[in-house]
mmCIF file with all atom_site columns, C-alpha atoms in Angstrom:
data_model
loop_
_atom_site.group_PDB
_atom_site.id
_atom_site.type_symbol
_atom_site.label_atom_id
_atom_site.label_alt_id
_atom_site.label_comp_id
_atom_site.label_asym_id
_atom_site.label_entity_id
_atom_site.label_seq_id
_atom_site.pdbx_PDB_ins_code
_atom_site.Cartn_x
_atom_site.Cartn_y
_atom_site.Cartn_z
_atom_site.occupancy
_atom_site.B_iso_or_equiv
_atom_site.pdbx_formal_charge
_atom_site.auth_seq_id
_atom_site.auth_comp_id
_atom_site.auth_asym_id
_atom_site.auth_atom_id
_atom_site.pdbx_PDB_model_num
ATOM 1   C CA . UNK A 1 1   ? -1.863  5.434   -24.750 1.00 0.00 ? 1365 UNK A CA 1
ATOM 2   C CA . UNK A 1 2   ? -2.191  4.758   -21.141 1.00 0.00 ? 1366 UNK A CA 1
ATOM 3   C CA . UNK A 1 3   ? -5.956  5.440   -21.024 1.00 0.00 ? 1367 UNK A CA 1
ATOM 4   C CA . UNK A 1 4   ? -6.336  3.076   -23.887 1.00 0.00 ? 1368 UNK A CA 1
ATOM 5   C CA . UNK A 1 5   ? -4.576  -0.024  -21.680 1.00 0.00 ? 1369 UNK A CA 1
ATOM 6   C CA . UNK A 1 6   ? -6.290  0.696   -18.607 1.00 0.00 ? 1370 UNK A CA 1
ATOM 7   C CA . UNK A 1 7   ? -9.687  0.534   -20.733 1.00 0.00 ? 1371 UNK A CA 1
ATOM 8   C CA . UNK A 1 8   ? -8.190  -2.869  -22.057 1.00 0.00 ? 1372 UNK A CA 1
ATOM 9   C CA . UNK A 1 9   ? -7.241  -4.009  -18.165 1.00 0.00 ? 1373 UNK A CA 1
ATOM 10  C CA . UNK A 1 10  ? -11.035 -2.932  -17.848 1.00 0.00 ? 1374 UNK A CA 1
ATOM 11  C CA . UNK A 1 11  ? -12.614 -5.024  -20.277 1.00 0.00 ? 1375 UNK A CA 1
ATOM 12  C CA . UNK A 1 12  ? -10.049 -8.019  -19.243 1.00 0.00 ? 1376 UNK A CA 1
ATOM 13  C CA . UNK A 1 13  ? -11.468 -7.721  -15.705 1.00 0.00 ? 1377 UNK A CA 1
ATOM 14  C CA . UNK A 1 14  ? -14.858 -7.362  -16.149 1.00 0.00 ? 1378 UNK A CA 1
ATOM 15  C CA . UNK A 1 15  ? -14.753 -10.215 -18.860 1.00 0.00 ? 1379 UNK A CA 1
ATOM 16  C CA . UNK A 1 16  ? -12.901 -12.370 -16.021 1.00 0.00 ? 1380 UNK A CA 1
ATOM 17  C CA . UNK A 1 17  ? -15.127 -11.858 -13.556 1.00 0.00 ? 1381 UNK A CA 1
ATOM 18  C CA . UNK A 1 18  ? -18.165 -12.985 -15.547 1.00 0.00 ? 1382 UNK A CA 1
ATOM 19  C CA . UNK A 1 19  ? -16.273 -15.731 -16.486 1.00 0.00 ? 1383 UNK A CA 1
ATOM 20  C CA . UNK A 1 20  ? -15.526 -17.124 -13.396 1.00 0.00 ? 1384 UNK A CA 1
ATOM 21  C CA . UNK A 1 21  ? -19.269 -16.871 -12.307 1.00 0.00 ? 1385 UNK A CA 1
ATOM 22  C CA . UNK A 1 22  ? -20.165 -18.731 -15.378 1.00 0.00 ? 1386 UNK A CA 1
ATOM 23  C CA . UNK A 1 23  ? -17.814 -21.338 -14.668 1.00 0.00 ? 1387 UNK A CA 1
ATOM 24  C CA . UNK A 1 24  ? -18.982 -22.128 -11.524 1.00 0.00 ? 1388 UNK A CA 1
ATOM 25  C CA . UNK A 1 25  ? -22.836 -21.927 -12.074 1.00 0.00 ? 1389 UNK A CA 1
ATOM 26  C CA . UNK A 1 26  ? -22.714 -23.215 -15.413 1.00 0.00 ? 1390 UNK A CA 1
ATOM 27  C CA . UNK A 1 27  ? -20.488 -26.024 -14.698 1.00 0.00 ? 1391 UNK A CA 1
ATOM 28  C CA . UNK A 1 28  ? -21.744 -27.312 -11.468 1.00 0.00 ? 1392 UNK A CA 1
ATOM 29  C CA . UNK A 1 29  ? -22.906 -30.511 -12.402 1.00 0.00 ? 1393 UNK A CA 1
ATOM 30  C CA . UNK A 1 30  ? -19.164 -31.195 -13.859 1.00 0.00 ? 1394 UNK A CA 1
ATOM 31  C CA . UNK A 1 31  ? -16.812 -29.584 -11.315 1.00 0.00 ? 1395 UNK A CA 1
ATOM 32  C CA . UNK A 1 32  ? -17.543 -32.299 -8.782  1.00 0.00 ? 1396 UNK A CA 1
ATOM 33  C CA . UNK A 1 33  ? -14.761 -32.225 -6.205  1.00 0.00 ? 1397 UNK A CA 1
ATOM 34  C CA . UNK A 1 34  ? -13.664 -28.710 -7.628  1.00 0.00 ? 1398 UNK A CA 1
ATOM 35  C CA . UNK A 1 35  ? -17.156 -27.269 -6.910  1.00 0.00 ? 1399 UNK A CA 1
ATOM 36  C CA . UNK A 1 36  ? -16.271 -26.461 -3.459  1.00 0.00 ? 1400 UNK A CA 1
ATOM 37  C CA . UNK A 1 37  ? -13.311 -24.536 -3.800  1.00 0.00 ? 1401 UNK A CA 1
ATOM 38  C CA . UNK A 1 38  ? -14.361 -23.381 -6.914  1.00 0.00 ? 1402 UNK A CA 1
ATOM 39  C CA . UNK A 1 39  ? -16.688 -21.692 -5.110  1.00 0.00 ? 1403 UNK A CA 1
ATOM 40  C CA . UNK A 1 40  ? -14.642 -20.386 -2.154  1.00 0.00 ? 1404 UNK A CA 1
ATOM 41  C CA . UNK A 1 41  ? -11.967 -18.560 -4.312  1.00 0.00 ? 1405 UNK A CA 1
ATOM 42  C CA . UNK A 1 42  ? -14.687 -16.740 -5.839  1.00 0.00 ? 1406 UNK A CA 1
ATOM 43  C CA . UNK A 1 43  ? -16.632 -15.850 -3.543  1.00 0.00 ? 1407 UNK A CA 1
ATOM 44  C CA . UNK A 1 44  ? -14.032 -14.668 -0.749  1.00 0.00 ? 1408 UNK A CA 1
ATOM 45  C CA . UNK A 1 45  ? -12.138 -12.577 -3.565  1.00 0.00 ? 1409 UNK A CA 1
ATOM 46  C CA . UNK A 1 46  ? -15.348 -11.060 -4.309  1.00 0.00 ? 1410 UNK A CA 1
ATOM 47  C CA . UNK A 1 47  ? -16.056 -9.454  -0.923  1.00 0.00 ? 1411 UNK A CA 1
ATOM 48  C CA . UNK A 1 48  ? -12.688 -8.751  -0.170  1.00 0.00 ? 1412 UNK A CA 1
ATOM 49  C CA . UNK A 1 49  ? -12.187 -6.860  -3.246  1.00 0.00 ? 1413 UNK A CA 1
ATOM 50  C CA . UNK A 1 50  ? -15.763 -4.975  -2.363  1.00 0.00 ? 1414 UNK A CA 1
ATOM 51  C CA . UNK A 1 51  ? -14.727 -4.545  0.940   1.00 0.00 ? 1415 UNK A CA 1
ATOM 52  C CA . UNK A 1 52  ? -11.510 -2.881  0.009   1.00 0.00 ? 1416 UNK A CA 1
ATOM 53  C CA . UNK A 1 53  ? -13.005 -0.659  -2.723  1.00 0.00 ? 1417 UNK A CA 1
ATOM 54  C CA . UNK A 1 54  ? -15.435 0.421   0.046   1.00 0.00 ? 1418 UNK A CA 1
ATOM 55  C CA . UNK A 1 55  ? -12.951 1.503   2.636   1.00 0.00 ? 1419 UNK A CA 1
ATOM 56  C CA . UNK A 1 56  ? -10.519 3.152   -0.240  1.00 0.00 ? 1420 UNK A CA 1
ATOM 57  C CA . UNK A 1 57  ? -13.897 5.510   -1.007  1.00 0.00 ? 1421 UNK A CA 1
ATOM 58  C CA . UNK A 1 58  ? -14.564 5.874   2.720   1.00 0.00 ? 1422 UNK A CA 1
ATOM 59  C CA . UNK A 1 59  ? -10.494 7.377   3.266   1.00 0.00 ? 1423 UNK A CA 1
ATOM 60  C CA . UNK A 1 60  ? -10.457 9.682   0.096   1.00 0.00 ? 1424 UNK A CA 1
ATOM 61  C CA . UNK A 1 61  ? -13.644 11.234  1.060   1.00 0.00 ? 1425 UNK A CA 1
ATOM 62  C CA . UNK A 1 62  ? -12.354 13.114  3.062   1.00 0.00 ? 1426 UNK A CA 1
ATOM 63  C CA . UNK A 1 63  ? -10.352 14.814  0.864   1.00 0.00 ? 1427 UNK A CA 1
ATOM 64  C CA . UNK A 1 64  ? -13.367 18.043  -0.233  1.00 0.00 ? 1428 UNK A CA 1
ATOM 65  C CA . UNK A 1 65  ? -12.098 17.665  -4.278  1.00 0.00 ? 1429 UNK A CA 1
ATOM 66  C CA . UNK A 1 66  ? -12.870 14.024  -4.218  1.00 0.00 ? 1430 UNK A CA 1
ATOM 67  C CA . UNK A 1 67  ? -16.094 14.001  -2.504  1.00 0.00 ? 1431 UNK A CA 1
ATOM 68  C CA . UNK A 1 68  ? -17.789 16.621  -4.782  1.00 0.00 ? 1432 UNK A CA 1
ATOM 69  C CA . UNK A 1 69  ? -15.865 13.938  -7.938  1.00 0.00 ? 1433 UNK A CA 1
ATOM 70  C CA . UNK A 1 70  ? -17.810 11.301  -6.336  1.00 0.00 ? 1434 UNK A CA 1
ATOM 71  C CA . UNK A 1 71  ? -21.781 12.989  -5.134  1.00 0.00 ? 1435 UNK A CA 1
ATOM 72  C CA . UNK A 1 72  ? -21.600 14.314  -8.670  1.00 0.00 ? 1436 UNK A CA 1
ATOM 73  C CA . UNK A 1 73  ? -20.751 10.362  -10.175 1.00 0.00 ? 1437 UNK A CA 1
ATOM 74  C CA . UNK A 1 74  ? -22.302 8.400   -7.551  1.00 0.00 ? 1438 UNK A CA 1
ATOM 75  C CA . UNK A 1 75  ? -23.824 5.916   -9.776  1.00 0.00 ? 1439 UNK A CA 1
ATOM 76  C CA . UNK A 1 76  ? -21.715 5.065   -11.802 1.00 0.00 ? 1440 UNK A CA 1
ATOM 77  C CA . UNK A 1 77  ? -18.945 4.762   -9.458  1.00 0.00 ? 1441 UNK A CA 1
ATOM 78  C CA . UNK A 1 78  ? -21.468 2.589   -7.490  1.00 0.00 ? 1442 UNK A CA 1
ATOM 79  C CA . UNK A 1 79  ? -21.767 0.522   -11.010 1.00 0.00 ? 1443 UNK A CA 1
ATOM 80  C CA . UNK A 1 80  ? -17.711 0.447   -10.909 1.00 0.00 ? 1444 UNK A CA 1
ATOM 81  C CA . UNK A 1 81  ? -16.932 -0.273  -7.153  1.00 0.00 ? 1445 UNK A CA 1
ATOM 82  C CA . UNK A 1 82  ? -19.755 -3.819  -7.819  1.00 0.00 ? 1446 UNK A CA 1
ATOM 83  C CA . UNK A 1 83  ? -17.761 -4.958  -11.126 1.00 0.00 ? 1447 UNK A CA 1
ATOM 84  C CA . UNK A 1 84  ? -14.368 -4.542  -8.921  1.00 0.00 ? 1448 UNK A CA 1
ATOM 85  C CA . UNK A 1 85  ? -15.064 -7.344  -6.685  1.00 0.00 ? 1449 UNK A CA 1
ATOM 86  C CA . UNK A 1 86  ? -13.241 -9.143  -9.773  1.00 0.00 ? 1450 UNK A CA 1
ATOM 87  C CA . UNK A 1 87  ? -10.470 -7.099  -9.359  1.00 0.00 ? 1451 UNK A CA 1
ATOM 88  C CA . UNK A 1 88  ? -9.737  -3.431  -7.080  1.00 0.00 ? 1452 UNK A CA 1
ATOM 89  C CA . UNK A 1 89  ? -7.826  -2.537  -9.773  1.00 0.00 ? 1453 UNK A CA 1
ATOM 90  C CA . UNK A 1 90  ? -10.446 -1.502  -11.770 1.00 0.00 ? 1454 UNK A CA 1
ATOM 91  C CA . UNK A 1 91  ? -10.620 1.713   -9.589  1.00 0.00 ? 1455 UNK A CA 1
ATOM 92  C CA . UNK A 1 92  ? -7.759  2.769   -11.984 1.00 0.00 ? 1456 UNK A CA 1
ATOM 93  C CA . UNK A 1 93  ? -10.745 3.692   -14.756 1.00 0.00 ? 1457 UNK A CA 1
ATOM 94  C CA . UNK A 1 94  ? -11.336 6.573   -12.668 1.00 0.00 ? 1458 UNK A CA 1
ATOM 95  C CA . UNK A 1 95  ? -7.997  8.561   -12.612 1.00 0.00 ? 1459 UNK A CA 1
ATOM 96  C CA . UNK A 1 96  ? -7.073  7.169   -16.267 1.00 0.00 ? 1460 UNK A CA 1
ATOM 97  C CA . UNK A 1 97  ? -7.867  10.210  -17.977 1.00 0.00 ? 1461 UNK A CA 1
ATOM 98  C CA . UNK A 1 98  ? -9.461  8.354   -20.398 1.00 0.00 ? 1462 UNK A CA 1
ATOM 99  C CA . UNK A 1 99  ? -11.309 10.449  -23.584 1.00 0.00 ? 1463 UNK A CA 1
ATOM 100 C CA . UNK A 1 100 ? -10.856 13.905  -21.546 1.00 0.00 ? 1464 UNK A CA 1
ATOM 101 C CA . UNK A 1 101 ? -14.463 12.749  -19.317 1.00 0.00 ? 1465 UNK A CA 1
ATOM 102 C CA . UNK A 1 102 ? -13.962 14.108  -15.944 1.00 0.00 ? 1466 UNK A CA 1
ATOM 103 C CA . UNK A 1 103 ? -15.550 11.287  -14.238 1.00 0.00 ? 1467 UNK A CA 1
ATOM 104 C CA . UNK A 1 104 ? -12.175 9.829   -15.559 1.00 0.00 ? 1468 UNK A CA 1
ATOM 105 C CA . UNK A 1 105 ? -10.064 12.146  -13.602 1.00 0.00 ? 1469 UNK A CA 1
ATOM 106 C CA . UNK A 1 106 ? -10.288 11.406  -9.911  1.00 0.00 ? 1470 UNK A CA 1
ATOM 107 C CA . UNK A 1 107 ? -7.570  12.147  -7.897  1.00 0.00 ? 1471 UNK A CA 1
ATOM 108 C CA . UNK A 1 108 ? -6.607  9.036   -5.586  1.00 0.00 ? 1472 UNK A CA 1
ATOM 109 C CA . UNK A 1 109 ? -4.715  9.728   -2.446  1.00 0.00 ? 1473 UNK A CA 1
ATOM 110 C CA . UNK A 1 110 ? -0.947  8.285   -2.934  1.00 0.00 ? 1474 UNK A CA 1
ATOM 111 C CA . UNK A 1 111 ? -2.449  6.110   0.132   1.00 0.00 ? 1475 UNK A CA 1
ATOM 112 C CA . UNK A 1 112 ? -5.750  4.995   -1.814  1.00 0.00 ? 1476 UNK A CA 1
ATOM 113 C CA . UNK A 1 113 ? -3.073  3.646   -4.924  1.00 0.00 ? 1477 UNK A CA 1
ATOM 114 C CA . UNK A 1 114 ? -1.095  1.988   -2.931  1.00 0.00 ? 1478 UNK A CA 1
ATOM 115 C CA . UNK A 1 115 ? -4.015  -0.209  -1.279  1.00 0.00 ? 1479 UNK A CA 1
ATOM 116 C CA . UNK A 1 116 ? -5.483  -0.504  -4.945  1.00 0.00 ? 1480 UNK A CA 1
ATOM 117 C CA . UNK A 1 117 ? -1.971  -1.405  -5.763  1.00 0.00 ? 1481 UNK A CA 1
ATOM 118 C CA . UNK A 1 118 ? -1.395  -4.171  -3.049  1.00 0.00 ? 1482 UNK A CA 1
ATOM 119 C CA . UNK A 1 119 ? -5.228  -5.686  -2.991  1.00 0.00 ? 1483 UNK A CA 1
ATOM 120 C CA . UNK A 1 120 ? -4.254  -6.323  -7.022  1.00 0.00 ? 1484 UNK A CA 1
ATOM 121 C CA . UNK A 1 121 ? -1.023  -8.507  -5.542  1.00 0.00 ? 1485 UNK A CA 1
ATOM 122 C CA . UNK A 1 122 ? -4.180  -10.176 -3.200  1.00 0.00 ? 1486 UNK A CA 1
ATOM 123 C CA . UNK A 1 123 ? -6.431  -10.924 -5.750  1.00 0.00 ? 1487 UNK A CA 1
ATOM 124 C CA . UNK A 1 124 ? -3.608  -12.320 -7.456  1.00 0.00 ? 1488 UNK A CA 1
ATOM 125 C CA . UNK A 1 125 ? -2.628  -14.255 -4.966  1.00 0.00 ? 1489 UNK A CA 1
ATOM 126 C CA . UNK A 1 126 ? -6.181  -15.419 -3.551  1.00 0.00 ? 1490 UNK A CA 1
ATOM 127 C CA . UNK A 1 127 ? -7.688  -15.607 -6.766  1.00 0.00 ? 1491 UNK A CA 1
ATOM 128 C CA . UNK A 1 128 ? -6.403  -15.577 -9.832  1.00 0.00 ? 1492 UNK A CA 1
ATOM 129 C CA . UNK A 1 129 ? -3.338  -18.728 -8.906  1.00 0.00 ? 1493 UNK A CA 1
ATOM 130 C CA . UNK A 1 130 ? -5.994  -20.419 -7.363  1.00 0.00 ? 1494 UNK A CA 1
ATOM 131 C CA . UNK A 1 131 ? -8.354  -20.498 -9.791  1.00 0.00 ? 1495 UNK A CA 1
ATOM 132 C CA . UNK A 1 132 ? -6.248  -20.881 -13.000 1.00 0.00 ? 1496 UNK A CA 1
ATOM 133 C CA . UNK A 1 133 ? -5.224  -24.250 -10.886 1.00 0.00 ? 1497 UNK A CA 1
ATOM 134 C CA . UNK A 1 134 ? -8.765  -25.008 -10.570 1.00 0.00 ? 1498 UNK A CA 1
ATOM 135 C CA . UNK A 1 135 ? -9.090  -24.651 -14.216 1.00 0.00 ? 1499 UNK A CA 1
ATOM 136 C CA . UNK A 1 136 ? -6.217  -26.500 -15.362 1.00 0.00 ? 1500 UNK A CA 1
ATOM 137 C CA . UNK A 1 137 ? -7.322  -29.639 -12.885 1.00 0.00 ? 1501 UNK A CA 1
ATOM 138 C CA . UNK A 1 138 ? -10.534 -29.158 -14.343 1.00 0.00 ? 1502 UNK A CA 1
ATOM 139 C CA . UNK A 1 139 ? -9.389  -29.539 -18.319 1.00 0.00 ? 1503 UNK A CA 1
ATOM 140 C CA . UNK A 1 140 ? -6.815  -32.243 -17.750 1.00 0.00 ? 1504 UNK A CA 1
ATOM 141 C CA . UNK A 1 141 ? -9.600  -34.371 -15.176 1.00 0.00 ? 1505 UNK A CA 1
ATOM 142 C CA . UNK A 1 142 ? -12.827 -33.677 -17.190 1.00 0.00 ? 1506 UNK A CA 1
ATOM 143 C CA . UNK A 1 143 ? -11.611 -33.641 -20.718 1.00 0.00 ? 1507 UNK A CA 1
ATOM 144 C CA . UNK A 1 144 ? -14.791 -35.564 -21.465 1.00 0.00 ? 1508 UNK A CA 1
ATOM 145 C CA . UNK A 1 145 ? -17.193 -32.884 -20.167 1.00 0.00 ? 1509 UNK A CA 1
ATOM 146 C CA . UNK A 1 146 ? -15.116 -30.337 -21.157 1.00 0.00 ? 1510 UNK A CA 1
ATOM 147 C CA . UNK A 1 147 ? -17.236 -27.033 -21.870 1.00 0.00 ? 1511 UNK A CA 1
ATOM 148 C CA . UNK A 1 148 ? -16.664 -23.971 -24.055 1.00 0.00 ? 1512 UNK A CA 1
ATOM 149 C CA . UNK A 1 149 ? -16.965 -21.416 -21.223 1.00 0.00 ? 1513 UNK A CA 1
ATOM 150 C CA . UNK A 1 150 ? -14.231 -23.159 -19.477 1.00 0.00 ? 1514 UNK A CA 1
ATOM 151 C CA . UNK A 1 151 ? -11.599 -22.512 -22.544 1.00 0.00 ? 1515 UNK A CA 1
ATOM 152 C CA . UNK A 1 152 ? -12.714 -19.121 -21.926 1.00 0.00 ? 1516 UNK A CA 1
ATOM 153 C CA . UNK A 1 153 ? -12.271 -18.886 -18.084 1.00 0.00 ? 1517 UNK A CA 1
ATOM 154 C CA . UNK A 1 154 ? -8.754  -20.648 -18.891 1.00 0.00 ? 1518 UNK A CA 1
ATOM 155 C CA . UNK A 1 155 ? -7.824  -18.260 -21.042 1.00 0.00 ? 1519 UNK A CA 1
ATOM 156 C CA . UNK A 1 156 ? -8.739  -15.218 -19.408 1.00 0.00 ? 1520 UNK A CA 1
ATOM 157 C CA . UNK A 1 157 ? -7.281  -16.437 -16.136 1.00 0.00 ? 1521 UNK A CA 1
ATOM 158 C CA . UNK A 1 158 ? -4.233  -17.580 -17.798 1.00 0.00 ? 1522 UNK A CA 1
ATOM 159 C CA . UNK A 1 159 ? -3.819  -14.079 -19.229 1.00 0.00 ? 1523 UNK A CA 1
ATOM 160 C CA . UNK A 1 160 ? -4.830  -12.228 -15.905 1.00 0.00 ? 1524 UNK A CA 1
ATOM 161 C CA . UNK A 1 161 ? -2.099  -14.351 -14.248 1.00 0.00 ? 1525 UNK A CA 1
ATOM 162 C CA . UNK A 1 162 ? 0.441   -13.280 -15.934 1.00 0.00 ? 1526 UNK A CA 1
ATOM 163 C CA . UNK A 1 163 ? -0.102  -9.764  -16.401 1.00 0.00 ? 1527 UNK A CA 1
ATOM 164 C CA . UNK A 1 164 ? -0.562  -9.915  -12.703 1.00 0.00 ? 1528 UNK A CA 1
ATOM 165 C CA . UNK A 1 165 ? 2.530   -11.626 -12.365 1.00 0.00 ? 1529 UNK A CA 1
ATOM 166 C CA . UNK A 1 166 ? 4.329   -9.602  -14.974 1.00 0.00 ? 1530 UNK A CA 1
ATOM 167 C CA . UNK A 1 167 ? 3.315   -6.260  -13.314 1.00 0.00 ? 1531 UNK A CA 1
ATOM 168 C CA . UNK A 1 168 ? 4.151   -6.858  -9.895  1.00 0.00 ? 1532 UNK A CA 1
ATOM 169 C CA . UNK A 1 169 ? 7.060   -8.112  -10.999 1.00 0.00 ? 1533 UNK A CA 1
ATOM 170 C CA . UNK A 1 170 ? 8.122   -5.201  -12.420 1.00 0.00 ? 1534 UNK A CA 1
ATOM 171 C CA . UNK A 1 171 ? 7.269   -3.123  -9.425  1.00 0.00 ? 1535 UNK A CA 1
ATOM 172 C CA . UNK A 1 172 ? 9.504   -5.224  -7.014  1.00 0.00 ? 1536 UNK A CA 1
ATOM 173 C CA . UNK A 1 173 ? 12.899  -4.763  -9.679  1.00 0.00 ? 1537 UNK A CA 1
ATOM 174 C CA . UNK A 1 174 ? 11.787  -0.786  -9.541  1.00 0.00 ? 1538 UNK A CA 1
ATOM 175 C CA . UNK A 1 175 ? 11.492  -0.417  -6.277  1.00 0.00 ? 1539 UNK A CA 1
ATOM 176 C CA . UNK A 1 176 ? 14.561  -2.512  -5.713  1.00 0.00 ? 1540 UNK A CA 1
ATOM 177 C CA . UNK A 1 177 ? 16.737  -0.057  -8.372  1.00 0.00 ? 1541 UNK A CA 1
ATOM 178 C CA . UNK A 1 178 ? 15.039  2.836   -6.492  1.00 0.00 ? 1542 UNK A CA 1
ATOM 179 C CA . UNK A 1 179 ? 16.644  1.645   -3.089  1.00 0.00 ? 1543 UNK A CA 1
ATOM 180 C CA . UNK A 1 180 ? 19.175  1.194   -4.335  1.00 0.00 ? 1544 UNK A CA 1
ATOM 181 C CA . UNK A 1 181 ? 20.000  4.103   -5.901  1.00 0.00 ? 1545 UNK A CA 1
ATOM 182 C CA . UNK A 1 182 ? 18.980  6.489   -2.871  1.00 0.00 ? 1546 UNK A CA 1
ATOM 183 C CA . UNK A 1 183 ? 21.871  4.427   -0.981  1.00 0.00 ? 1547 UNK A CA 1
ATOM 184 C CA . UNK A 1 184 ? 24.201  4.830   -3.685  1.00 0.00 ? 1548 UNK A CA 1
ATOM 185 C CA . UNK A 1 185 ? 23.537  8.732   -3.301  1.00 0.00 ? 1549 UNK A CA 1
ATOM 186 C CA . UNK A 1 186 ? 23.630  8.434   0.195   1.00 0.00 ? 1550 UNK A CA 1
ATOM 187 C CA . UNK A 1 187 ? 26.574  6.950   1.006   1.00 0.00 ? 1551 UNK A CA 1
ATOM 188 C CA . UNK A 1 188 ? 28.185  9.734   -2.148  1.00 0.00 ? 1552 UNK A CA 1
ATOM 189 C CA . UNK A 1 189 ? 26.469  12.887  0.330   1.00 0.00 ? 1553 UNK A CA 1
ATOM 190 C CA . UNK A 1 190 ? 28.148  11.143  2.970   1.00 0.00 ? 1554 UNK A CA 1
ATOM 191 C CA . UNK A 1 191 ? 31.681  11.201  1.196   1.00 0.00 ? 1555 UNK A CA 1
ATOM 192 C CA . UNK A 1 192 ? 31.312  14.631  0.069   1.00 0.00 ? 1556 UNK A CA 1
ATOM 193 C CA . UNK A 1 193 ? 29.944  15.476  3.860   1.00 0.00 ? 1557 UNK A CA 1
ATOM 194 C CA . UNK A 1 194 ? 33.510  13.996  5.018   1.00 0.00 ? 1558 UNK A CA 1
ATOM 195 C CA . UNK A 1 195 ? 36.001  15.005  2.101   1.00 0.00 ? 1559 UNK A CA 1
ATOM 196 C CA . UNK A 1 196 ? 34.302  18.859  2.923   1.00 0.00 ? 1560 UNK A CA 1
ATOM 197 C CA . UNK A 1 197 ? 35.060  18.301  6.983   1.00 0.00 ? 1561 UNK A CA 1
ATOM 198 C CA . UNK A 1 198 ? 38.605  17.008  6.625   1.00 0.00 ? 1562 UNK A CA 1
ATOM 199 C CA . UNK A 1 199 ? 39.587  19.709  4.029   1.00 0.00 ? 1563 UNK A CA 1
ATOM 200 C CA . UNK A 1 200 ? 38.076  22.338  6.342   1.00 0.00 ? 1564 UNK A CA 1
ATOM 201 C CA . UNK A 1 201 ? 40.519  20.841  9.085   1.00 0.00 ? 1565 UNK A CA 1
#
């Protein structure tokens, strides 16, 4: 079941990302004053997310398991690491498991998932608000002009949004249960700790 929604988050990014480039150079003529930044919260997203994908490959390399997993799939993790620039996240394809294909079971460092994790909360933040606000500008300013492929890009950014949101959501009330249960057992080892020295006295 997992494999099958990280295939899903797959196709959502990749679809996305082409998206967003169609918006932009299909809609130039139309975007006008949103051109501009249209263009910047594309384009900076899109090297930062290549740029992060790079250095996550660069630390787990080092690691002798993953570096024979990745000279034996260079390629296609090559393919991969160019169609994340829409989101890191899409790493996640390799250690998903998915259909039992070993170029699906990478191991990533708990280091490597945790920048994958937080350069998702980045793209969300430097590309995926920004641009659904583009969007929305754009179909209640240009209603007149208003193209199919930017329903689409609405749509999909709209739904990127709030998984984003949704998800890192989620990890902020777990990790926020998990602190707090590991002082709730705390401060219980440190009552035991005392009840133990005072009966002992």
């Amino acid at each position: 079941m997992g494999s099958n929604i990280i295939i899903l988050r797959v196709a959502l990014i990749i679809f996305d990302l082409f998206n967003d480039i169609g918006f932009v150079i299909l809609l130039e003529d139309d975007l006008q004053y949103l051109y501009v930044p249209s263009v910047i919260f594309l384009l900076i997203p899109f090297i930062l997310n290549i740029l992060l994908a790079f250095i996550i490959f660069s630390h787990e390399i080092q690691y002798p398991e993953f570096n024979k997993w990745l000279k034996k799939y260079l390629k296609p993790v090559a393919i991969i690491t160019f169609f994340s620039s829409g989101d890191v996240e899409l790493l996640h394809i390799f250690d998903s498991k998915f259909g039992g294909f070993q170029i699906f079971e990478a191991s990533f460092s708990p280091l490597a998932l945790n920048l994958i994790f937080w350069s998702g909360f980045l793209n969300l933040i430097l590309e995926d608000l920004p641009q659904l606000v583009i969007q929305i500008i754009y179909a209640r300013n240009f209603t007149n002009s208003y193209k199919i492929i930017a329903f689409f890009t609405l749509i999909t950014s709209i739904v990127m949004t709030l998984i984003g949101i949704i998800e890192y959501g989620y990890h902020l009330f777990i990790n926020k249960n998990i602190e707090k249960e590991e002082i709730e057992f705390y401060d219980e080892t440190d009552e035991i700790k005392i009840s133990y020295d005072e009966s002992k006295m």
